[in-house]
Amino acid sequence: MSAIRLLPDLLISQISAGEVIGRPASALKELLENSVDAGASEIAVHLLQGGVKSIRITDDGIGIAPDDLPLALARHATSKIGTLEELQGITSLGFRGEALASIAAVSHLTLTSHRQGMPYAWSVQAKNGRALPPEPAALTQGTAVEVRDLYFNTPARRKFLKTEATEYAHCDEIFKRIALSRPNIGFTLQHNGGLRRHLRPADAERRIAAILGDEFAQASISIDEEAADLRLWGASALPHYSRSSRDNQYFFVNGRFVRDGLIIHALREAYRDVLHTERHPAFVLFLEMNPGGVDVNVHPTKTEVKFRDPRALHQFVFHALDKALAAPRYSPAAAANTASGPDSGHAGKGAAADPSSRQHAIPFASPVGSGGSLAFPPTAAQPQAFYRTLFGSGATPAALPATSPGTDAAPAMPPLGFALAQLLGIYILAQNDRGLLIVDMHAAHERILYEKLKSALDTRPLAMQSLLIPVTFQADHLDIATVEENGPLLHELGFEMAALSPTMLALRAVPVTLQHADVIRLAQDVIGEIREFGASQVMTARRNELLSTMACHGAVRAHRTLTLPEMNALLREMEATERSGQCNHGRPTWLEISLVDLDKMFMRGR
């Protein structure tokens, strides 16, 4: 007797189901994708016991002809492709013809459909994976699929299922992915008879807010970039909305949800400068590209893909998101918004529930009329000394709003307004057209210095400021060896050091931008970075971390008293600096309390 034999069809389907239908959520995904491919405009999902007892999906799509119903339950039967060329340019979500057959092999499945143009509906049931003859049924339009007692005949698979709550959570996640990818379709989700989600057809922005919540919507920025045949659009959250896990990360390629290491790496690289390494960004992004440039037939669940030109795609995604995160959110187009209008800003994670503290996309305001008042009107010629103190001897003040010659109108209010006072030596209180701003002066100054250091090092070695009297400090033999071996690197970073003795180093020059820092601690930290990671790592993978450390040393410290001109200088530099809304660790550098919110807090009618 031959040791090799053909497996029966039912066993083949059950094995296939183990790959494709790993849990109720997997079955739900396949059924939802079929409804989307059928052109449905409304899809309803009913679950019992987390989908283990029952999954029922109804849609108003085109339907299935009576003669095709048994074939729909057969393995490798599909209406979506017929040739390899069609597979290479596939645009539908499904294409293998395995899903219904695999589900039918491990459940009691009933498929009912009313094909458009037919007088009534027909229904077919599956028994032991085989379709019974179709029978007339009652269904107004579209298709209904009911899956009962999932894994009833594969107890080994059933025992690996989790609790009802866990299985429902996985089903809900699949539901959210499909609903995000198709905002033009209405969706309803019920569990154990209770309505859990009801989503009307909407634009992408409203659908994202409906699923991820207002907190995400307020803390996100819009993205829409194109290059060649690529387009990336959607919403990505500001760093202060970061998460402790990778939830709220949704990336779609031509409408298909994917988890791709290349894409995730590009996104994390874009956030690297503004997000702590242990935090995760949140985003809902859609990549549109030529279907021929991506292979979706590489994984049973179709959530992993391969790109024809991964390097170009990585660069495109990285630069699109990096550009959006770096852009100052002071849009002139937003000037039409008033304090009482819709909140177009970005709420911090801890502040979203409280409308009184938000970080907004501040518009450039129109000039304040003669009846307005400014807490700190700018002078015609600003002193330069505090710019040199805060930003180095080569710094120049950012331009302040100016009035037209011959007019009596007050100067236009800058986006971050003008300083009023300093609070406890930590925060700057400022006023703009919308209300009150609170600025973390150390975090803001740290970001400004960091961006200046990056820009300077990109173009040339950092400018050095020689010290009139060299500063000496104790060092061990490894520190001294590090200085002697890395003289050119230290010079590139703006330092000049030399060994005076086996236990003493002399610091003769420091970066101009950081000349007012604690130069000994600054030098010690730079030596420590080079000593721990090596010169090559410091100037490549660790370059930005080193510059961030240097910026932290140079930033104005808490409890240092600033004058009003110094505070205003800091505000103007923030307006001119990329990513100034977040510190180097992703925390917000400023928040705003609008006048409307202040009135609400004091229950004052206007």
Coordinates of C-alpha atoms in Angstrom, one line a residue:
M1 CA 0.0 0.0 0.0
S2 CA 1.3 3.4 -1.0
A3 CA 2.5 5.6 1.9
I4 CA 1.6 8.8 0.0
R5 CA -2.1 9.4 -0.7
L6 CA -4.3 12.3 -1.7
L7 CA -6.0 14.1 1.1
P8 CA -9.8 14.3 1.0
D9 CA -11.3 17.7 0.0
L10 CA -12.8 18.4 3.4
L11 CA -9.5 17.8 5.1
I12 CA -7.7 20.1 2.6
S13 CA -10.3 22.8 3.3
Q14 CA -9.9 22.4 7.1
I15 CA -6.1 22.7 6.8
S16 CA -6.5 25.8 4.6
A17 CA -8.9 27.2 7.2
G18 CA -6.2 26.8 9.8
E19 CA -4.1 29.3 7.8
V20 CA -6.8 31.7 6.6
I21 CA -9.4 31.5 9.4
G22 CA -7.4 31.5 12.6
R23 CA -10.2 33.0 14.7
P24 CA -13.7 34.5 14.3
A25 CA -12.1 37.9 13.4
S26 CA -10.4 36.2 10.4
A27 CA -13.8 34.9 9.1
L28 CA -15.3 38.3 9.6
K29 CA -12.5 40.0 7.6
E30 CA -13.0 37.7 4.6
L31 CA -16.8 38.2 4.7
L32 CA -16.5 41.9 5.0
E33 CA -14.1 42.1 2.1
N34 CA -16.5 40.1 0.0
S35 CA -19.3 42.6 0.8
V36 CA -17.0 45.5 -0.2
D37 CA -16.0 43.9 -3.4
A38 CA -19.7 43.3 -4.2
G39 CA -20.2 47.1 -4.3
A40 CA -22.3 47.4 -1.1
S41 CA -23.3 50.8 0.2
E42 CA -24.6 49.4 3.6
I43 CA -23.1 46.5 5.6
A44 CA -24.5 45.1 8.8
V45 CA -22.6 42.7 11.2
H46 CA -24.3 40.7 13.9
L47 CA -22.1 38.7 16.3
L48 CA -22.9 36.2 19.1
Q49 CA -20.4 35.3 21.7
G50 CA -17.5 37.1 20.1
G51 CA -18.3 35.6 16.7
V52 CA -17.8 32.0 17.9
K53 CA -21.5 31.2 18.1
S54 CA -22.6 33.2 15.1
I55 CA -21.4 35.7 12.6
R56 CA -24.0 37.2 10.3
I57 CA -23.3 39.8 7.6
T58 CA -25.8 41.4 5.3
D59 CA -25.1 43.8 2.5
D60 CA -26.9 45.6 -0.3
G61 CA -24.4 44.7 -3.0
I62 CA -24.9 43.3 -6.4
G63 CA -25.7 39.8 -5.2
I64 CA -24.9 36.3 -6.5
A65 CA -26.8 34.5 -9.3
P66 CA -28.6 31.3 -8.2
D67 CA -26.4 29.1 -10.5
D68 CA -23.3 30.6 -8.9
L69 CA -24.2 30.0 -5.3
P70 CA -22.9 26.4 -5.0
L71 CA -19.7 27.4 -6.9
A72 CA -19.1 30.3 -4.5
L73 CA -18.5 27.7 -1.8
A74 CA -16.1 25.7 -3.9
R75 CA -12.3 26.0 -3.4
H76 CA -10.5 28.4 -5.7
A77 CA -13.6 29.6 -7.4
T78 CA -13.8 33.4 -7.9
S79 CA -15.2 36.1 -10.2
K80 CA -12.4 38.5 -9.5
I81 CA -9.5 37.2 -11.6
G82 CA -9.0 34.8 -14.5
T83 CA -5.4 35.3 -15.6
L84 CA -2.0 36.0 -14.1
E85 CA -2.0 39.5 -15.6
E86 CA -5.3 40.3 -13.7
L87 CA -3.7 39.1 -10.5
Q88 CA -0.7 41.4 -11.0
G89 CA -3.0 44.4 -11.3
I90 CA -5.6 43.3 -8.7
T91 CA -7.7 46.1 -7.2
S92 CA -10.3 44.0 -5.3
L93 CA -9.7 42.9 -1.7
G94 CA -10.3 39.2 -2.3
F95 CA -9.1 37.2 -5.3
R96 CA -8.1 33.6 -4.2
G97 CA -11.6 32.0 -3.9
E98 CA -10.6 30.3 -0.6
A99 CA -12.5 32.2 2.1
L100 CA -16.0 30.8 1.8
A101 CA -14.8 27.3 1.2
S102 CA -12.5 27.4 4.2
I103 CA -15.2 28.9 6.5
A104 CA -17.7 26.3 5.3
A105 CA -15.3 23.5 6.2
V106 CA -15.2 24.5 9.9
S107 CA -18.7 25.8 10.5
H108 CA -22.4 25.6 9.6
L109 CA -22.6 28.2 6.8
T110 CA -25.7 29.6 5.0
L111 CA -25.3 31.8 2.0
T112 CA -28.4 33.7 0.8
S113 CA -28.3 36.2 -2.1
H114 CA -30.7 38.2 -4.2
R115 CA -29.1 39.1 -7.5
Q116 CA -30.0 42.4 -9.0
G117 CA -32.7 41.8 -11.7
M118 CA -33.8 38.4 -10.2
P119 CA -37.4 38.0 -8.9
Y120 CA -36.4 36.6 -5.5
A121 CA -33.5 35.4 -3.5
W122 CA -31.9 31.9 -3.3
S123 CA -30.1 30.3 -0.4
V124 CA -27.5 27.5 -0.2
Q125 CA -26.2 25.7 2.9
A126 CA -22.9 23.9 3.4
K127 CA -22.7 20.5 5.0
N128 CA -19.3 18.9 5.6
G129 CA -17.8 21.6 3.4
R130 CA -20.1 20.8 0.4
A131 CA -22.9 22.9 -0.9
L132 CA -26.5 21.5 -0.8
P133 CA -28.8 22.4 -3.7
P134 CA -30.0 26.0 -3.7
E135 CA -33.5 26.8 -2.4
P136 CA -35.7 29.9 -2.7
A137 CA -35.4 32.3 0.2
A138 CA -36.5 35.7 1.5
L139 CA -34.1 38.6 1.1
T140 CA -34.9 42.0 -0.3
Q141 CA -31.5 42.8 -1.8
G142 CA -27.8 41.9 -1.7
T143 CA -26.3 39.0 0.2
A144 CA -26.5 37.6 3.7
V145 CA -23.9 35.1 5.1
E146 CA -24.4 33.4 8.4
V147 CA -21.6 31.4 10.0
R148 CA -22.7 29.3 13.1
D149 CA -20.7 27.2 15.5
L150 CA -17.3 28.1 14.2
Y151 CA -14.8 25.2 14.6
F152 CA -17.5 22.8 15.8
N153 CA -15.7 19.9 13.9
T154 CA -12.2 21.0 14.8
P155 CA -12.0 20.9 18.6
A156 CA -8.2 21.3 18.5
R157 CA -8.6 24.7 16.9
R158 CA -11.6 25.7 19.1
K159 CA -9.7 25.1 22.3
F160 CA -7.2 27.7 21.3
L161 CA -9.8 30.5 21.2
K162 CA -9.7 33.1 23.9
T163 CA -12.5 34.5 26.0
E164 CA -15.6 36.0 24.4
A165 CA -14.4 39.5 25.2
T166 CA -11.1 38.9 23.6
E167 CA -12.6 37.4 20.4
Y168 CA -15.0 40.3 20.2
A169 CA -12.2 42.8 20.5
H170 CA -10.4 41.2 17.6
C171 CA -13.6 41.3 15.6
D172 CA -14.1 45.0 16.4
E173 CA -10.6 45.7 15.3
I174 CA -11.2 44.1 11.9
F175 CA -14.5 46.0 11.7
K176 CA -12.6 49.3 12.3
R177 CA -10.0 48.6 9.6
I178 CA -12.6 47.9 6.9
A179 CA -14.7 50.8 8.0
L180 CA -11.7 53.2 7.9
S181 CA -10.8 52.0 4.4
R182 CA -14.3 52.6 3.0
P183 CA -15.8 55.8 4.5
N184 CA -18.3 55.9 1.7
I185 CA -20.0 52.7 3.0
G186 CA -22.3 52.7 6.0
F187 CA -21.5 50.1 8.7
T188 CA -23.4 48.7 11.6
L189 CA -22.0 46.3 14.3
Q190 CA -24.1 44.5 16.8
H191 CA -22.9 42.0 19.5
N192 CA -25.2 39.8 21.5
G193 CA -28.1 41.9 20.3
G194 CA -26.6 45.2 21.4
L195 CA -25.6 48.0 19.0
R196 CA -21.9 48.7 19.3
R197 CA -21.2 50.9 16.3
H198 CA -23.3 52.7 13.7
L199 CA -21.3 54.5 11.0
R200 CA -23.1 56.5 8.3
P201 CA -21.4 57.1 5.0
A202 CA -19.0 60.1 5.4
D203 CA -15.8 61.7 4.2
A204 CA -12.5 60.2 5.5
E205 CA -12.0 62.9 8.1
R206 CA -15.4 62.3 9.8
R207 CA -15.0 58.5 9.6
I208 CA -11.6 58.7 11.2
A209 CA -13.0 60.9 14.0
A210 CA -16.0 58.5 14.5
I211 CA -13.7 55.5 14.9
L212 CA -10.6 56.9 16.6
G213 CA -12.4 59.6 18.6
D214 CA -12.3 63.4 18.8
E215 CA -9.1 63.2 20.8
F216 CA -7.2 61.8 17.9
A217 CA -8.9 64.1 15.4
Q218 CA -7.9 67.2 17.5
A219 CA -4.3 65.9 17.9
S220 CA -3.7 65.0 14.3
I221 CA -2.4 66.8 11.2
S222 CA -3.6 66.2 7.7
I223 CA -1.2 64.8 5.1
D224 CA -1.6 64.9 1.3
E225 CA 1.6 64.4 -0.7
E226 CA 2.1 63.2 -4.3
A227 CA 5.2 62.1 -6.2
A228 CA 5.2 60.3 -9.6
D229 CA 2.4 57.7 -9.3
L230 CA 2.4 57.7 -5.5
R231 CA 0.0 59.6 -3.2
L232 CA 0.1 59.5 0.6
W233 CA -2.9 61.1 2.4
G234 CA -4.7 60.8 5.7
A235 CA -4.1 61.9 9.3
S236 CA -1.1 61.4 11.6
A237 CA -1.1 62.4 15.3
L238 CA 1.2 64.9 16.8
P239 CA 3.9 63.4 19.1
H240 CA 2.2 64.4 22.3
Y241 CA -0.6 62.0 21.4
S242 CA 1.9 59.1 21.3
R243 CA 0.8 55.7 22.6
S244 CA 2.4 53.0 24.8
S245 CA 1.4 50.3 22.3
R246 CA 1.0 50.1 18.5
D247 CA -2.8 50.5 18.6
N248 CA -4.2 53.3 16.4
Q249 CA -1.8 52.5 13.6
Y250 CA -3.7 52.0 10.3
F251 CA -1.9 52.0 7.0
F252 CA -3.7 51.1 3.8
V253 CA -2.2 50.4 0.3
N254 CA -4.8 50.9 -2.4
G255 CA -7.6 50.5 0.2
R256 CA -6.1 47.3 1.7
F257 CA -4.9 47.3 5.4
V258 CA -1.3 46.2 5.6
R259 CA 1.4 45.7 8.2
D260 CA 4.7 46.2 6.5
G261 CA 8.1 46.5 8.1
L262 CA 9.3 48.9 5.5
I263 CA 6.4 51.3 6.0
I264 CA 6.6 51.1 9.8
H265 CA 10.3 51.9 9.6
A266 CA 9.7 54.9 7.4
L267 CA 7.1 56.2 9.7
R268 CA 9.1 55.7 12.9
E269 CA 12.1 57.5 11.2
A270 CA 9.9 60.5 10.5
Y271 CA 8.9 60.6 14.2
R272 CA 12.4 59.9 15.5
D273 CA 13.2 63.6 16.2
V274 CA 10.1 64.3 18.1
L275 CA 9.1 61.0 19.8
H276 CA 10.6 59.1 22.7
T277 CA 11.9 55.7 21.6
E278 CA 9.5 53.8 24.0
R279 CA 6.4 55.6 22.6
H280 CA 4.5 54.8 19.3
P281 CA 2.9 57.2 16.9
A282 CA -0.8 57.0 15.9
F283 CA -1.9 57.4 12.3
V284 CA -4.5 56.6 9.6
L285 CA -2.7 56.8 6.3
F286 CA -3.6 55.8 2.8
L287 CA -1.1 55.1 0.1
E288 CA -2.3 55.1 -3.5
M289 CA -0.1 53.6 -6.1
N290 CA -0.1 51.6 -9.4
P291 CA -1.4 48.2 -8.5
G292 CA 1.4 46.7 -10.5
G293 CA 3.9 48.1 -8.1
V294 CA 2.8 46.0 -5.2
D295 CA 2.3 42.2 -4.8
V296 CA -0.5 41.4 -2.4
N297 CA -0.3 37.7 -2.9
V298 CA 2.5 36.9 -0.5
H299 CA 0.6 36.0 2.7
P300 CA -2.6 34.0 3.5
T301 CA -4.2 36.9 5.3
K302 CA -3.0 39.4 2.6
T303 CA -1.8 41.9 5.3
E304 CA 1.8 41.6 4.2
V305 CA 2.8 42.8 0.8
K306 CA 5.9 43.3 -1.4
F307 CA 6.8 46.5 -3.2
R308 CA 8.6 46.6 -6.5
D309 CA 10.7 49.6 -5.5
P310 CA 10.9 49.5 -1.7
R311 CA 13.7 52.1 -1.4
A312 CA 11.8 54.8 -3.4
L313 CA 8.6 54.0 -1.4
H314 CA 10.5 54.3 1.9
Q315 CA 11.9 57.6 0.9
F316 CA 8.5 58.9 -0.2
V317 CA 6.7 57.9 2.9
F318 CA 9.4 59.2 5.2
H319 CA 9.7 62.6 3.5
A320 CA 6.0 63.1 3.2
L321 CA 5.4 62.6 6.9
D322 CA 8.6 64.3 8.0
K323 CA 7.6 67.4 6.0
A324 CA 4.2 67.4 7.6
L325 CA 5.6 67.1 11.1
A326 CA 8.2 69.7 10.6
A327 CA 5.9 72.4 9.1
P328 CA 5.0 75.1 11.5
R329 CA 1.3 74.9 12.0
Y330 CA 0.6 78.6 11.4
S331 CA -1.4 78.6 8.3
P332 CA -2.6 81.9 6.7
A333 CA -5.6 79.9 5.4
A334 CA -6.8 79.4 8.9
A335 CA -7.1 83.1 9.5
A336 CA -10.8 83.0 8.8
N337 CA -11.3 80.8 11.9
T338 CA -12.5 82.8 14.9
A339 CA -12.2 82.0 18.6
S340 CA -15.8 80.9 18.6
G341 CA -15.5 78.8 15.5
P342 CA -14.7 75.1 15.2
D343 CA -11.5 73.9 16.9
S344 CA -9.0 73.3 14.2
G345 CA -6.2 72.7 16.5
H346 CA -4.4 69.8 18.1
A347 CA -5.2 68.7 21.7
G348 CA -2.5 67.2 23.9
K349 CA -3.1 63.7 25.2
G350 CA -3.8 64.8 28.7
A351 CA -5.7 67.9 27.7
A352 CA -8.1 66.6 25.1
A353 CA -10.9 65.9 27.6
D354 CA -10.5 69.5 28.8
P355 CA -11.2 72.0 26.1
S356 CA -9.6 74.8 28.1
S357 CA -6.0 73.6 27.3
R358 CA -5.1 72.9 23.7
Q359 CA -2.3 73.4 21.3
H360 CA -3.9 75.0 18.2
A361 CA -2.9 75.5 14.6
I362 CA -2.6 79.3 15.2
P363 CA -3.5 81.4 12.1
F364 CA -1.7 84.5 11.1
A365 CA -4.1 87.1 12.4
S366 CA -5.2 90.2 10.6
P367 CA -3.8 93.5 12.0
V368 CA -5.4 94.6 15.2
G369 CA -7.6 97.6 14.8
S370 CA -7.2 100.9 16.6
G371 CA -9.6 99.7 19.3
G372 CA -7.5 96.7 20.1
S373 CA -4.7 96.6 22.7
L374 CA -1.5 94.6 23.0
A375 CA 0.0 93.7 26.3
F376 CA 3.5 94.2 24.9
P377 CA 3.7 96.1 21.7
P378 CA 7.0 95.6 19.9
T379 CA 9.6 98.3 19.7
A380 CA 10.9 99.6 16.4
A381 CA 14.4 98.5 17.0
Q382 CA 15.0 95.5 19.3
P383 CA 18.1 95.1 21.4
Q384 CA 20.4 92.4 20.0
A385 CA 22.1 91.3 23.3
F386 CA 19.4 88.9 24.5
Y387 CA 19.4 87.2 21.0
R388 CA 23.1 86.5 21.4
T389 CA 22.5 85.3 25.0
L390 CA 19.7 82.9 24.0
F391 CA 20.8 81.8 20.5
G392 CA 24.5 82.5 20.1
S393 CA 26.5 85.4 18.6
G394 CA 25.5 84.6 15.1
A395 CA 21.8 84.8 15.7
T396 CA 19.5 87.4 14.4
P397 CA 16.0 88.1 15.6
A398 CA 13.1 86.7 13.6
A399 CA 11.2 89.4 11.8
L400 CA 8.4 90.9 13.8
P401 CA 5.1 92.0 12.2
A402 CA 5.3 95.5 10.9
T403 CA 2.7 98.1 10.0
S404 CA 2.5 99.8 6.7
P405 CA 4.1 103.2 6.6
G406 CA 1.7 106.1 7.1
T407 CA -0.9 104.1 9.0
D408 CA -1.9 104.3 12.6
A409 CA -3.0 100.6 12.9
A410 CA -1.3 98.6 15.6
P411 CA 1.2 95.9 14.5
A412 CA -0.3 92.6 13.4
M413 CA -0.4 90.0 16.2
P414 CA 2.2 87.2 15.6
P415 CA 0.9 83.6 15.8
L416 CA 2.3 83.1 19.3
G417 CA 1.5 86.6 20.4
F418 CA 3.4 88.7 22.9
A419 CA 4.7 87.8 26.3
L420 CA 2.8 89.0 29.4
A421 CA 4.9 87.6 32.3
Q422 CA 6.9 84.7 33.5
L423 CA 5.3 82.1 35.8
L424 CA 7.4 80.5 38.6
G425 CA 10.5 80.8 36.4
I426 CA 9.3 77.9 34.3
Y427 CA 6.5 79.1 32.0
I428 CA 6.0 82.1 29.7
L429 CA 2.5 83.6 29.7
A430 CA 1.6 85.2 26.3
Q431 CA -1.4 86.7 24.7
N432 CA -2.5 86.3 21.0
D433 CA -5.7 87.0 19.1
R434 CA -7.3 83.8 20.4
G435 CA -6.5 83.9 24.0
L436 CA -3.7 82.9 26.5
L437 CA -0.7 80.9 25.6
I438 CA 1.5 79.0 28.1
V439 CA 5.0 78.2 26.9
D440 CA 7.5 75.8 28.6
M441 CA 10.5 78.0 28.1
H442 CA 13.2 75.3 28.6
A443 CA 11.5 72.8 26.3
A444 CA 10.9 75.4 23.6
H445 CA 14.5 76.8 23.8
E446 CA 15.9 73.2 23.7
R447 CA 14.0 72.5 20.5
I448 CA 15.2 75.7 18.9
L449 CA 18.8 75.0 19.8
Y450 CA 18.5 71.4 18.6
E451 CA 17.2 72.4 15.2
K452 CA 19.9 75.1 14.9
L453 CA 22.6 72.5 15.7
K454 CA 21.3 70.1 13.1
S455 CA 21.2 72.7 10.4
A456 CA 24.6 74.0 11.2
L457 CA 26.2 70.5 11.3
D458 CA 24.5 69.6 8.0
T459 CA 26.4 72.4 6.1
R460 CA 29.7 72.8 8.0
P461 CA 31.5 72.1 11.3
L462 CA 29.8 73.9 14.2
A463 CA 31.1 77.4 14.7
M464 CA 33.4 77.6 17.8
Q465 CA 33.6 80.3 20.4
S466 CA 37.1 80.4 22.0
L467 CA 37.1 80.8 25.8
L468 CA 39.1 83.7 27.1
I469 CA 40.3 81.5 29.9
P470 CA 40.4 77.8 29.2
V471 CA 38.2 75.7 31.6
T472 CA 39.9 72.7 33.2
F473 CA 38.2 69.6 34.7
Q474 CA 39.1 66.2 36.1
A475 CA 39.1 63.2 33.7
D476 CA 40.1 59.6 33.8
H477 CA 42.5 58.0 31.4
L478 CA 39.7 56.7 29.1
D479 CA 38.3 60.2 28.8
I480 CA 41.7 61.6 27.9
A481 CA 42.3 58.8 25.3
T482 CA 38.9 59.6 23.8
V483 CA 39.7 63.3 23.4
E484 CA 43.2 62.5 21.9
E485 CA 41.8 59.9 19.4
N486 CA 38.8 62.0 18.3
G487 CA 40.2 65.5 17.9
P488 CA 38.7 66.0 14.4
L489 CA 35.3 64.8 15.5
L490 CA 35.3 67.1 18.5
H491 CA 36.4 70.0 16.3
E492 CA 33.5 69.2 13.9
L493 CA 31.1 69.4 16.9
G494 CA 32.5 72.8 17.9
F495 CA 34.9 71.7 20.7
E496 CA 38.6 72.2 21.3
M497 CA 40.0 70.2 24.1
A498 CA 43.5 69.0 25.1
A499 CA 45.0 67.0 27.9
L500 CA 47.0 69.0 30.5
S501 CA 48.0 66.0 32.6
P502 CA 47.0 62.3 32.9
T503 CA 44.0 63.4 35.0
M504 CA 43.2 66.8 33.6
L505 CA 41.5 68.1 30.5
A506 CA 41.4 71.7 29.2
L507 CA 38.4 73.0 27.3
R508 CA 39.5 75.9 25.0
A509 CA 36.4 76.4 22.7
V510 CA 32.8 75.4 22.6
P511 CA 30.0 75.7 20.0
V512 CA 28.9 79.3 19.6
T513 CA 25.3 78.4 20.1
L514 CA 26.0 76.7 23.5
Q515 CA 28.6 79.2 24.9
H516 CA 26.3 80.1 27.8
A517 CA 25.7 76.5 28.8
D518 CA 27.4 74.6 31.7
V519 CA 30.4 73.9 29.5
I520 CA 32.0 71.4 31.8
R521 CA 29.0 69.2 32.0
L522 CA 28.4 69.7 28.3
A523 CA 31.9 68.5 27.4
Q524 CA 31.7 65.6 29.8
D525 CA 28.5 64.4 28.2
V526 CA 29.9 64.7 24.7
I527 CA 33.0 62.7 25.7
G528 CA 30.8 60.1 27.3
E529 CA 28.7 59.7 24.1
I530 CA 31.8 59.2 22.0
R531 CA 33.4 56.9 24.5
E532 CA 30.2 54.7 24.8
F533 CA 29.2 54.5 21.1
G534 CA 32.3 55.3 19.1
A535 CA 32.9 58.1 16.6
S536 CA 31.2 56.4 13.7
Q537 CA 28.0 55.8 15.6
V538 CA 28.0 59.3 17.1
M539 CA 28.0 60.9 13.7
T540 CA 25.5 58.5 12.1
A541 CA 23.0 56.6 14.2
R542 CA 23.6 58.6 17.4
R543 CA 24.1 62.0 15.8
N544 CA 20.7 63.4 16.6
E545 CA 20.8 62.0 20.1
L546 CA 24.1 63.7 20.8
L547 CA 22.9 67.0 19.4
S548 CA 19.8 66.7 21.5
T549 CA 21.9 66.3 24.6
M550 CA 24.0 69.3 23.6
A551 CA 20.8 71.4 23.1
C552 CA 19.5 70.4 26.5
H553 CA 22.7 71.7 28.1
G554 CA 22.4 75.0 26.2
A555 CA 18.7 75.6 26.8
V556 CA 17.6 78.3 29.3
R557 CA 17.1 76.7 32.7
A558 CA 14.0 76.7 34.8
H559 CA 13.9 79.4 37.5
R560 CA 16.0 81.8 35.4
T561 CA 14.3 85.2 35.2
L562 CA 13.7 86.4 31.6
T563 CA 12.9 90.0 30.6
L564 CA 9.9 90.7 28.3
P565 CA 12.2 91.2 25.3
E566 CA 13.9 87.9 26.0
M567 CA 10.5 86.1 26.3
N568 CA 9.4 87.7 23.0
A569 CA 12.6 86.7 21.3
L570 CA 11.9 83.1 22.3
L571 CA 8.4 83.3 20.9
R572 CA 9.6 84.7 17.6
E573 CA 12.3 82.0 17.3
M574 CA 9.6 79.3 18.0
E575 CA 7.5 80.7 15.1
A576 CA 10.5 80.4 12.8
T577 CA 11.7 76.9 13.9
E578 CA 10.5 73.6 12.5
R579 CA 8.9 71.2 15.0
S580 CA 8.8 73.9 17.7
G581 CA 5.5 72.6 18.9
Q582 CA 7.2 69.6 20.6
C583 CA 10.3 69.3 22.6
N584 CA 13.0 66.7 21.7
H585 CA 11.1 64.0 23.6
G586 CA 7.7 64.6 22.0
R587 CA 6.1 66.7 24.8
P588 CA 4.3 69.9 23.8
T589 CA 6.2 73.1 24.2
W590 CA 3.1 75.3 24.4
L591 CA -0.6 75.2 25.1
E592 CA -3.4 77.6 24.4
I593 CA -6.5 78.6 26.4
S594 CA -8.8 80.3 24.1
L595 CA -10.9 83.3 25.2
V596 CA -14.1 81.2 24.6
D597 CA -12.8 78.5 27.0
L598 CA -11.8 81.1 29.6
D599 CA -15.4 82.5 29.4
K600 CA -16.8 79.0 29.9
M601 CA -14.5 78.4 32.9
F602 CA -15.8 81.6 34.5
M603 CA -19.4 81.0 33.3
R604 CA -19.3 84.3 31.6
G605 CA -21.7 85.1 28.7
R606 CA -20.5 87.1 25.8

